[in-house]
mmCIF file of C-alpha atoms in Angstrom:
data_model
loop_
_atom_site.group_PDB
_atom_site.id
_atom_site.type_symbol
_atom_site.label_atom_id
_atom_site.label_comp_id
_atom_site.label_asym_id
_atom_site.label_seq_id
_atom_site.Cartn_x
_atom_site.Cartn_y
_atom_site.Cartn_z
ATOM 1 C CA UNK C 29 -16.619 29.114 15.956
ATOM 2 C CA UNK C 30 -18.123 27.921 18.807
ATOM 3 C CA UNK C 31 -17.892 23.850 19.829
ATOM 4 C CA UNK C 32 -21.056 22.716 21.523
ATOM 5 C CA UNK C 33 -19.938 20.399 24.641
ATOM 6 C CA UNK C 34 -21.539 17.566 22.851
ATOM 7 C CA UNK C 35 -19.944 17.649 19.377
ATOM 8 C CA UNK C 36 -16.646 17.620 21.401
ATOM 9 C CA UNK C 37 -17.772 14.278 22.933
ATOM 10 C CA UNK C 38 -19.001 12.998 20.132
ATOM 11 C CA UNK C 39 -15.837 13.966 18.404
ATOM 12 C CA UNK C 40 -13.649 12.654 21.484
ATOM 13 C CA UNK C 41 -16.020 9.563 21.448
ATOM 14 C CA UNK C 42 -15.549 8.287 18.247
ATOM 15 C CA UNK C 43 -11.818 9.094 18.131
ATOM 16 C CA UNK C 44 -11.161 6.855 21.484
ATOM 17 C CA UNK C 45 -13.572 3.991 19.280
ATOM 18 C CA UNK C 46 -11.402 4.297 16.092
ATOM 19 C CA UNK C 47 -8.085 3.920 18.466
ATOM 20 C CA UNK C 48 -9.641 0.593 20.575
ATOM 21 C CA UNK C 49 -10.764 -1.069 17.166
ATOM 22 C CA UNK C 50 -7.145 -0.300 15.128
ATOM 23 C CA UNK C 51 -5.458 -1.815 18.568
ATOM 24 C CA UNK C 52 -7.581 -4.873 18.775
ATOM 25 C CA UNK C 53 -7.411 -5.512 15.384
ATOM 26 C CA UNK C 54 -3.478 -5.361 15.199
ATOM 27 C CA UNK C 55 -3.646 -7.447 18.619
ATOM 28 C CA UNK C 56 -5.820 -10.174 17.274
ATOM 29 C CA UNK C 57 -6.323 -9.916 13.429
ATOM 30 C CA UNK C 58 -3.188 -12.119 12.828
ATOM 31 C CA UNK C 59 -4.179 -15.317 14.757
ATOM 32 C CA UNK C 60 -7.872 -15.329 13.548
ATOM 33 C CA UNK C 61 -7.553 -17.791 10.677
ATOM 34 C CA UNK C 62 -5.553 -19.826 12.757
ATOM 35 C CA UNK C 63 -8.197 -19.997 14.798
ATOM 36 C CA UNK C 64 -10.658 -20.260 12.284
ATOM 37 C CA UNK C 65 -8.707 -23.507 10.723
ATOM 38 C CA UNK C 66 -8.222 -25.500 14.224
ATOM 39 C CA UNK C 67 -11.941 -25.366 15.000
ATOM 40 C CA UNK C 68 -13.053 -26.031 11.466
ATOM 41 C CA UNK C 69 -10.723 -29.436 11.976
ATOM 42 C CA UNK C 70 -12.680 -29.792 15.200
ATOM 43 C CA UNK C 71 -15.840 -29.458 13.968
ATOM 44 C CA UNK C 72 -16.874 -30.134 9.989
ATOM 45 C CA UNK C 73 -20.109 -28.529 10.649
ATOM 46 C CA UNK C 74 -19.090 -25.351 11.816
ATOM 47 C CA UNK C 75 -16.631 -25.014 9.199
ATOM 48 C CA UNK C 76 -19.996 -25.865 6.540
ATOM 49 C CA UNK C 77 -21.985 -23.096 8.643
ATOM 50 C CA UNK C 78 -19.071 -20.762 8.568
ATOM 51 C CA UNK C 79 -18.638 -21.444 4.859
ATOM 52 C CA UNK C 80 -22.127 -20.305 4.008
ATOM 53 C CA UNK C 81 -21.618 -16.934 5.671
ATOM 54 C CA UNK C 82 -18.335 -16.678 4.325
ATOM 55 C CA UNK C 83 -20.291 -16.572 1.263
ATOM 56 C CA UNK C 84 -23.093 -14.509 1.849
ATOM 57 C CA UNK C 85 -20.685 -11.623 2.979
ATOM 58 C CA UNK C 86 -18.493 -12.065 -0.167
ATOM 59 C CA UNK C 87 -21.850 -11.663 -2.148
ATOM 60 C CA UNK C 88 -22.750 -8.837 -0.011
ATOM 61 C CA UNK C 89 -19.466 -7.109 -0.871
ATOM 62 C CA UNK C 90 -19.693 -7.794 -4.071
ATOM 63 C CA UNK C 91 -23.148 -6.392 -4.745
ATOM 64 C CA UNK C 92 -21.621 -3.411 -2.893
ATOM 65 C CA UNK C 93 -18.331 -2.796 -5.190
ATOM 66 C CA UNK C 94 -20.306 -3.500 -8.371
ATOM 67 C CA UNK C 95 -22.826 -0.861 -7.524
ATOM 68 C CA UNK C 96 -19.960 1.710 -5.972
ATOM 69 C CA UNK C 97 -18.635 0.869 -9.645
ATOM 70 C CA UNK C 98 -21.625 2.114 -11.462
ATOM 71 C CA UNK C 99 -21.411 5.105 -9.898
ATOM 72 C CA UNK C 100 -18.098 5.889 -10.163
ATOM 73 C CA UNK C 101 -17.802 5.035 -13.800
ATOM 74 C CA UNK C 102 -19.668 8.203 -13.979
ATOM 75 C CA UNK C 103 -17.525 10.917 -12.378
ATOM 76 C CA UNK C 104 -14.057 9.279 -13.855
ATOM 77 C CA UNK C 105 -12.203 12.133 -15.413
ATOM 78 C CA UNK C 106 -13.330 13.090 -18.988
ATOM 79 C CA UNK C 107 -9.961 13.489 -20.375
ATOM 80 C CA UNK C 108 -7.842 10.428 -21.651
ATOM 81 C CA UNK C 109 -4.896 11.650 -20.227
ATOM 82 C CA UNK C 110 -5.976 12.272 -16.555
ATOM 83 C CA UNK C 111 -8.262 8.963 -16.946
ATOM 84 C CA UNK C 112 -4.813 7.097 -17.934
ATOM 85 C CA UNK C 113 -3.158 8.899 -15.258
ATOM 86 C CA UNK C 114 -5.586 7.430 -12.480
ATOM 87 C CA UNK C 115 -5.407 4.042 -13.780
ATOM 88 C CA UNK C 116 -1.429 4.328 -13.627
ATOM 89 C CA UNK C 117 -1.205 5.228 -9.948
ATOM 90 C CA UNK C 118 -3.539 2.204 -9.272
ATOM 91 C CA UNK C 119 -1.441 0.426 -11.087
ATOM 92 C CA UNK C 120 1.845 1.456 -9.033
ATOM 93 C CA UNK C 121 -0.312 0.866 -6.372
ATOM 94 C CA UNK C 122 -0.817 -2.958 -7.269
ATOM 95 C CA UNK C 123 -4.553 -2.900 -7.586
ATOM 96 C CA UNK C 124 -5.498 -4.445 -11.205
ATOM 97 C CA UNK C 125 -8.929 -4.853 -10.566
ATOM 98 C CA UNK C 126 -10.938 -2.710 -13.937
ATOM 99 C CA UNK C 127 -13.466 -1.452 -11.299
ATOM 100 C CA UNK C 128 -10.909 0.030 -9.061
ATOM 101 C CA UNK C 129 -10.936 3.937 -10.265
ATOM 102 C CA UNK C 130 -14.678 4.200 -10.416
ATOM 103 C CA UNK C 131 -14.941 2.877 -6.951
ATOM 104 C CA UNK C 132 -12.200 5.092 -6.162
ATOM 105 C CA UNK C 133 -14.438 7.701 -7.210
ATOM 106 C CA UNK C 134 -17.500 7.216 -5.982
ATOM 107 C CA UNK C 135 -16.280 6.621 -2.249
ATOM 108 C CA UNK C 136 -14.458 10.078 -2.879
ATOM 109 C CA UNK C 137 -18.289 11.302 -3.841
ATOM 110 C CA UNK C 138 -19.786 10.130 -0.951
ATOM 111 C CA UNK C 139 -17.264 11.100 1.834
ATOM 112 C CA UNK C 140 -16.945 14.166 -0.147
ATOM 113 C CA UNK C 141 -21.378 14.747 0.215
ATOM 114 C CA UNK C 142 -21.932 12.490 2.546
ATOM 115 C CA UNK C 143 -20.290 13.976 5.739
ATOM 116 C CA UNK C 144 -21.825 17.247 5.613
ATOM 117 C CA UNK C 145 -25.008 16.435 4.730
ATOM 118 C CA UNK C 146 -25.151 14.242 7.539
ATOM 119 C CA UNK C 147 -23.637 17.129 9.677
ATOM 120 C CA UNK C 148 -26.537 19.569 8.702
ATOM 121 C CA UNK C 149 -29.050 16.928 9.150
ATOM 122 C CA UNK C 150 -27.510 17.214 12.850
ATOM 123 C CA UNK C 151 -27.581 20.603 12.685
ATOM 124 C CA UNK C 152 -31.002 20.350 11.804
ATOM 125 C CA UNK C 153 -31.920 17.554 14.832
ATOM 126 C CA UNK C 154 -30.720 20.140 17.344
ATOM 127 C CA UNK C 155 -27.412 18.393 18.130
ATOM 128 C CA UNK C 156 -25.311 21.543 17.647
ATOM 129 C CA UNK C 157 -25.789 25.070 16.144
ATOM 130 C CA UNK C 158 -26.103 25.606 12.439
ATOM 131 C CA UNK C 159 -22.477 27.551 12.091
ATOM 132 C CA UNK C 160 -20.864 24.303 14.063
ATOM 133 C CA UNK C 161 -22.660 21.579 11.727
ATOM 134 C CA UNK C 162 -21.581 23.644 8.252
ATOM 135 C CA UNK C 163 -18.312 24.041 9.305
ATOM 136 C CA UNK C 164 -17.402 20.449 10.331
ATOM 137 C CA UNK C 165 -19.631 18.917 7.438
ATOM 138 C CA UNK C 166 -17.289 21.051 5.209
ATOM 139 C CA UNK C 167 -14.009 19.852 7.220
ATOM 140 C CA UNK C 168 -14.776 16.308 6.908
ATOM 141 C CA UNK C 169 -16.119 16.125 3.637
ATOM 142 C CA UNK C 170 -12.395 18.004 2.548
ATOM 143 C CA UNK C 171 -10.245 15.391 4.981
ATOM 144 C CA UNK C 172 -12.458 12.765 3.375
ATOM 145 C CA UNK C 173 -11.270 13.866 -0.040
ATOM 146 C CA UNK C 174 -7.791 14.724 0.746
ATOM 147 C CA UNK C 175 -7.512 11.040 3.108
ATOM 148 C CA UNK C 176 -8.282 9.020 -0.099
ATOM 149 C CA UNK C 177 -5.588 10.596 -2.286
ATOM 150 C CA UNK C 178 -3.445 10.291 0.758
ATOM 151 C CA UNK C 179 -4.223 6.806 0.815
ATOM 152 C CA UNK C 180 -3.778 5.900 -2.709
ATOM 153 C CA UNK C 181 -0.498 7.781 -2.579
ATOM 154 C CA UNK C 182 1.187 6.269 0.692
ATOM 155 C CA UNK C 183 -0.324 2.856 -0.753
ATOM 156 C CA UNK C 184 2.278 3.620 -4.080
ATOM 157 C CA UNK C 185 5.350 4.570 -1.779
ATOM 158 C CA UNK C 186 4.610 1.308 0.457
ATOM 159 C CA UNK C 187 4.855 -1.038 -2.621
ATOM 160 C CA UNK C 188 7.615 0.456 -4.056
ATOM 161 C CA UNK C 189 9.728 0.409 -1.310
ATOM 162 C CA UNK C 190 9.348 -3.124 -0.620
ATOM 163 C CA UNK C 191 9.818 -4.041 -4.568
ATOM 164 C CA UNK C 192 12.824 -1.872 -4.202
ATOM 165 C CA UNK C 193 13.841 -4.329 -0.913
ATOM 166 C CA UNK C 194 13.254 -7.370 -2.404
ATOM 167 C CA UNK C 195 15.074 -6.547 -5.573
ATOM 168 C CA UNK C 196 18.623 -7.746 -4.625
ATOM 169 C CA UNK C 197 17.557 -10.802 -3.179
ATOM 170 C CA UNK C 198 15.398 -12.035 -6.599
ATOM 171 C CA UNK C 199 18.350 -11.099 -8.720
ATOM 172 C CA UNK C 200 20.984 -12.816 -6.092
ATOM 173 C CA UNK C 201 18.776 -16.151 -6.658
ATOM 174 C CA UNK C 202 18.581 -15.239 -10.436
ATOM 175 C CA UNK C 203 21.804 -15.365 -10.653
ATOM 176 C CA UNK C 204 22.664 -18.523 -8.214
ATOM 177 C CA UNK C 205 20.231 -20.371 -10.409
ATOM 178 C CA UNK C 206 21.984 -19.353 -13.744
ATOM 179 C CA UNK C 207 25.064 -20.266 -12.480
ATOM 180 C CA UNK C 208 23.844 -23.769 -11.825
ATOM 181 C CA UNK C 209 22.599 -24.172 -15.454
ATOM 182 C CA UNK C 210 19.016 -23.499 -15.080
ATOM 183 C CA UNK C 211 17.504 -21.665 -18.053
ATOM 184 C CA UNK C 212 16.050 -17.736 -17.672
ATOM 185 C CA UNK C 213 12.621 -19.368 -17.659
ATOM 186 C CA UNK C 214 13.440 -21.962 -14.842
ATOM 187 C CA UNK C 215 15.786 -19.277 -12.837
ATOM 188 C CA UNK C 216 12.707 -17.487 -12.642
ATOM 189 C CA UNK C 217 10.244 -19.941 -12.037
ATOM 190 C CA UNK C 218 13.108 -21.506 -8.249
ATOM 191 C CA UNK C 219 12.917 -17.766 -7.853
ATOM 192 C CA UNK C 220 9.730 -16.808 -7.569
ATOM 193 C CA UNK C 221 8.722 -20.171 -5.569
ATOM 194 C CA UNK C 222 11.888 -19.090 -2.938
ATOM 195 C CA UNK C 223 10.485 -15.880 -2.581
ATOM 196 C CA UNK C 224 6.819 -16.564 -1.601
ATOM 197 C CA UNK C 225 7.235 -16.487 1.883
ATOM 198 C CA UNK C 226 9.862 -13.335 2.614
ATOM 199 C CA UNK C 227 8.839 -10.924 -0.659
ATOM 200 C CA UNK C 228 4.957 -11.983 -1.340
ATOM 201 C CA UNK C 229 4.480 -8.477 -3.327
ATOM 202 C CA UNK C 230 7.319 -9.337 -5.829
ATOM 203 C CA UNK C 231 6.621 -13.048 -5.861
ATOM 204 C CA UNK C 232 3.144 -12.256 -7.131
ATOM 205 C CA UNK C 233 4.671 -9.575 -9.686
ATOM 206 C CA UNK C 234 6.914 -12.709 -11.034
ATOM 207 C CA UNK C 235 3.778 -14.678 -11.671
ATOM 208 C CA UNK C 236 2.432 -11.793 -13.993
ATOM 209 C CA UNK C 237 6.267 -12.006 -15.704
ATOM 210 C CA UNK C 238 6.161 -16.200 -16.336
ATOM 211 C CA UNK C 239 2.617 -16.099 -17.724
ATOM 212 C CA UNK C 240 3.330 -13.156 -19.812
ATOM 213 C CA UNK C 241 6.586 -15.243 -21.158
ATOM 214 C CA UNK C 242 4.469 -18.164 -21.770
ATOM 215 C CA UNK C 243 1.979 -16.430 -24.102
ATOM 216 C CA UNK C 244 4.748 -15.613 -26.117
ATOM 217 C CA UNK C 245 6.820 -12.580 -24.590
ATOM 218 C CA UNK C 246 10.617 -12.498 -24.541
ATOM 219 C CA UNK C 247 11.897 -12.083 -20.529
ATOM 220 C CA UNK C 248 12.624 -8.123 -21.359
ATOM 221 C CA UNK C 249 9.533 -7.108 -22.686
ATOM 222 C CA UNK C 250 7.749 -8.805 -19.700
ATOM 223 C CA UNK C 251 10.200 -7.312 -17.330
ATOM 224 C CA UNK C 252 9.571 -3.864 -18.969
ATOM 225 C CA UNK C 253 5.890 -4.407 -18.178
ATOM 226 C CA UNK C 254 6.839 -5.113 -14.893
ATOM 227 C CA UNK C 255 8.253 -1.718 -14.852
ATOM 228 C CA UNK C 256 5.776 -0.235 -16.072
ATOM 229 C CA UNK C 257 3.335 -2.276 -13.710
ATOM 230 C CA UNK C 258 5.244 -0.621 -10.769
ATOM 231 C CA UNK C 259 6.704 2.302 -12.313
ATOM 232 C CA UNK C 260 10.319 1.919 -11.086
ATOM 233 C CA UNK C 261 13.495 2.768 -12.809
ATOM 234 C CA UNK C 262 15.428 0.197 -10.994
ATOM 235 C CA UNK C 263 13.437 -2.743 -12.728
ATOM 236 C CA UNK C 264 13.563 -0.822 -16.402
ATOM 237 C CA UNK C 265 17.471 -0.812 -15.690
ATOM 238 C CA UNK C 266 17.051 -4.989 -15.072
ATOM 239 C CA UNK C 267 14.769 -5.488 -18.416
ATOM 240 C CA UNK C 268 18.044 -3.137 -19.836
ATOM 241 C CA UNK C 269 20.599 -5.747 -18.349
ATOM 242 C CA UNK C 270 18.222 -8.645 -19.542
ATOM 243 C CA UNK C 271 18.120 -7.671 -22.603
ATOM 244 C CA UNK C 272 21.825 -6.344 -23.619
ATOM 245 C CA UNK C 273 22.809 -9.955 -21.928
ATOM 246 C CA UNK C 274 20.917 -11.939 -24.528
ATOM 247 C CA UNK C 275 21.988 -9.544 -27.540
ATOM 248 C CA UNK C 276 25.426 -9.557 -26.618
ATOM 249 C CA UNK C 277 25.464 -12.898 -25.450
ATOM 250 C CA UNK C 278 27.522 -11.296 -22.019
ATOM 251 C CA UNK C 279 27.242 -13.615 -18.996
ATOM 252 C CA UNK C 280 24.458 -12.390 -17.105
ATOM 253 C CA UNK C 281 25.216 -14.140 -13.899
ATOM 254 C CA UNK C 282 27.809 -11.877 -13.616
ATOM 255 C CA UNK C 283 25.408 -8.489 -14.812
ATOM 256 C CA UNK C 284 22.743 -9.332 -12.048
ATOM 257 C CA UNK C 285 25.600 -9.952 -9.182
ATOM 258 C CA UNK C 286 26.928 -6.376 -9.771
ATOM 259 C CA UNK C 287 23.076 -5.293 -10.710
ATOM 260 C CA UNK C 288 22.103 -6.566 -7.221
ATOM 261 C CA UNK C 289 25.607 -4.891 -5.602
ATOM 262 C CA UNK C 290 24.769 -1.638 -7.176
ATOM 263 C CA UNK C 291 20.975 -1.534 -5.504
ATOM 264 C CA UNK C 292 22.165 -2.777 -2.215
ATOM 265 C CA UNK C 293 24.460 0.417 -2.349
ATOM 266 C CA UNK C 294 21.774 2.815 -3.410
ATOM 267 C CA UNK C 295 19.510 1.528 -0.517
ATOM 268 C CA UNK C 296 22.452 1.698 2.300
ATOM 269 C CA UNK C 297 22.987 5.187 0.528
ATOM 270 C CA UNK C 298 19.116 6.192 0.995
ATOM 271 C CA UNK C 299 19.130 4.823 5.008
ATOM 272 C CA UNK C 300 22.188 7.056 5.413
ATOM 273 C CA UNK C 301 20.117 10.363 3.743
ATOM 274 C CA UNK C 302 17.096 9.542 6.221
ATOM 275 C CA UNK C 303 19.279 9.153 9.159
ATOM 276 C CA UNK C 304 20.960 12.456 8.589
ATOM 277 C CA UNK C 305 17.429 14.103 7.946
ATOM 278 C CA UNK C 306 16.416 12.483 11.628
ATOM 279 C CA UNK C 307 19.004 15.338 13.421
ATOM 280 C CA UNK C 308 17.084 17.911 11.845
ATOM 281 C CA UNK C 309 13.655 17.045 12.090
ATOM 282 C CA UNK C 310 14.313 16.306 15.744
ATOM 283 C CA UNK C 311 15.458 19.859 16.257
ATOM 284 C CA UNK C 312 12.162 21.699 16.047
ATOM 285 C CA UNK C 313 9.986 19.729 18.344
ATOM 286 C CA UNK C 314 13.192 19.858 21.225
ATOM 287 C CA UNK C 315 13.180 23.344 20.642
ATOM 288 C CA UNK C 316 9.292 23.593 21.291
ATOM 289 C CA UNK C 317 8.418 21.150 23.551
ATOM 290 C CA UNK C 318 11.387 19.846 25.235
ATOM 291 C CA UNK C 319 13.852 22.927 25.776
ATOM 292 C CA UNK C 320 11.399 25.712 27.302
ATOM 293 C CA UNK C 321 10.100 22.841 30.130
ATOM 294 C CA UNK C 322 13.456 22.589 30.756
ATOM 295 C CA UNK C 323 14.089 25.992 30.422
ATOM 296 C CA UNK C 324 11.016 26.374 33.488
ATOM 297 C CA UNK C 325 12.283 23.702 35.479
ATOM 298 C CA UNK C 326 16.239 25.361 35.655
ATOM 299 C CA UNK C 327 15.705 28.427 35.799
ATOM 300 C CA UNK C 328 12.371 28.851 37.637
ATOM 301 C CA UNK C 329 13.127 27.637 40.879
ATOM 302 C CA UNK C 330 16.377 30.370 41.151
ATOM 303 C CA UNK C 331 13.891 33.046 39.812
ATOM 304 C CA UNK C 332 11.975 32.234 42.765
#
């Protein structure tokens, strides 16, 4: 295939654009509603003008996700099974919102159509030949495709590792709180309130659990939703613990202390997997791009 010297700009262009905007939005995303607060305490009527198209952009989006959602409802999977299997991995992923698979769907739809047709409509315009705008429609409309499940799926590995994280440190406070003489229901309540600000994810997980328990649930079947919710084992194993405790009557101050031991060991155990893995995934790019430069600059100057 042959690459016009313009699509290669273009291409080169727009790569260079995506880079800039990621920095500066890294660089100066965070302080923004900092920003945004001091000058609306400067100035009420900025803050009133700001408000308004605060609001007509929320209405925008709105109208947009609503109609992506109409769309999408359509090409959802006709099986129950795979339909139920979609709505699970949003689930892990921590987005509850009803509308999120069918806008899943459609924006899969229109990367998947959208890129090449745009591409041959390029083609077309005399940007670049015909062969160059059908093969790059087709290789962006299958990235396209292939980026959103890659997306959904990092997005599922992301929030379970941090659950995973915060884990020891809910049931350490659990248990601390217990110990005091706090009920389950108030142990969980300190809990979640002490973890807003270093474990947000799980803090907003432990709302779900208190409002389930006060419509009626006992704390393990709400902590067996919660598994479910994020499908890990390690929080099926606590609603386990939970619920053996109350049966039993055991002390569970002392279950969630060795509970929270026990995952603290399985995550030193998982850094110390990765970090043997490192020495081996190191080895192949030394042996391709660091050893034969070195290789040229040792032995060339003698073969000389």
């Amino acid at each position: 295939m042959i690459w016009s010297a313009g699509f290669v700009s273009l291409c080169a262009f727009l790569s260079v654009s995506l880079i800039a905007g990621l920095a500066l939005v890294l660089v100066f995303g965070r302080d923004r509603e900092m920003v945004q607060r001091i000058a609306d305490l400067k100035d009420p009527r900025d803050a009133a003008l700001r408000g308004r198209f605060y609001q007509s952009r929320r209405s925008a989006q709105v109208t947009v996700s609503s109609s992506l959602a109409r769309i999408g409802s359509r090409l959802l999977p006709g099986s129950a099974s795979a339909h139920s299997r979609l709505i699970e991995r949003f689930m892990h992923a921590g987005i509850y919102s009803p509308a999120g698979p069918s806008i899943y769907s459609s924006v899969r739809l229109v990367v998947g159509i959208g890129f090449p047709i745009a591409a041959l409509l390029a083609g077309f315009a005399g940007l670049f030949d015909q062969t160059t705008a059908l093969g790059s429609g087709a290789m962006c409309g299958l990235l396209g495709i292939l980026g959103s499940g890659i997306w959904l799926r990092r997005r599922v590995i992301e929030r379970q590792r941090q659950l995973r994280r915060s884990l020891p440190d809910f049931l350490d406070l659990m248990g601390t709180c217990l110990q005091a003489g706090q009920s389950s229901e108030a142990a969980l309540a300190r809990g979640t309130e002490d973890l807003q600000a270093a474990h947000r994810g799980l803090a907003v997980e432990l709302r779900i659990v208190q409002r389930e328990m006060a419509l009626g649930a006992t704390p393990a079947r709400a902590l067996r939703n919660f598994a479910d919710r994020s499908g890990l084992d390690v929080v099926r194993q606590m609603a386990t613990l939970v619920d053996q405790s109350q049966r039993m009557g055991a002390n569970m101050t002392e279950s969630m202390r060795i509970h929270a031991e026990t995952l603290r060991t399985q995550r030193q155990q998982q850094a110390e997997t990765v970090a043997q893995k490192a020495s081996v995934k190191v080895l192949l790019p030394t042996l391709l791009f660091i050893f034969p430069p070195v290789m040229v600059i040792l032995v060339g100057p003698a073969a000389i």
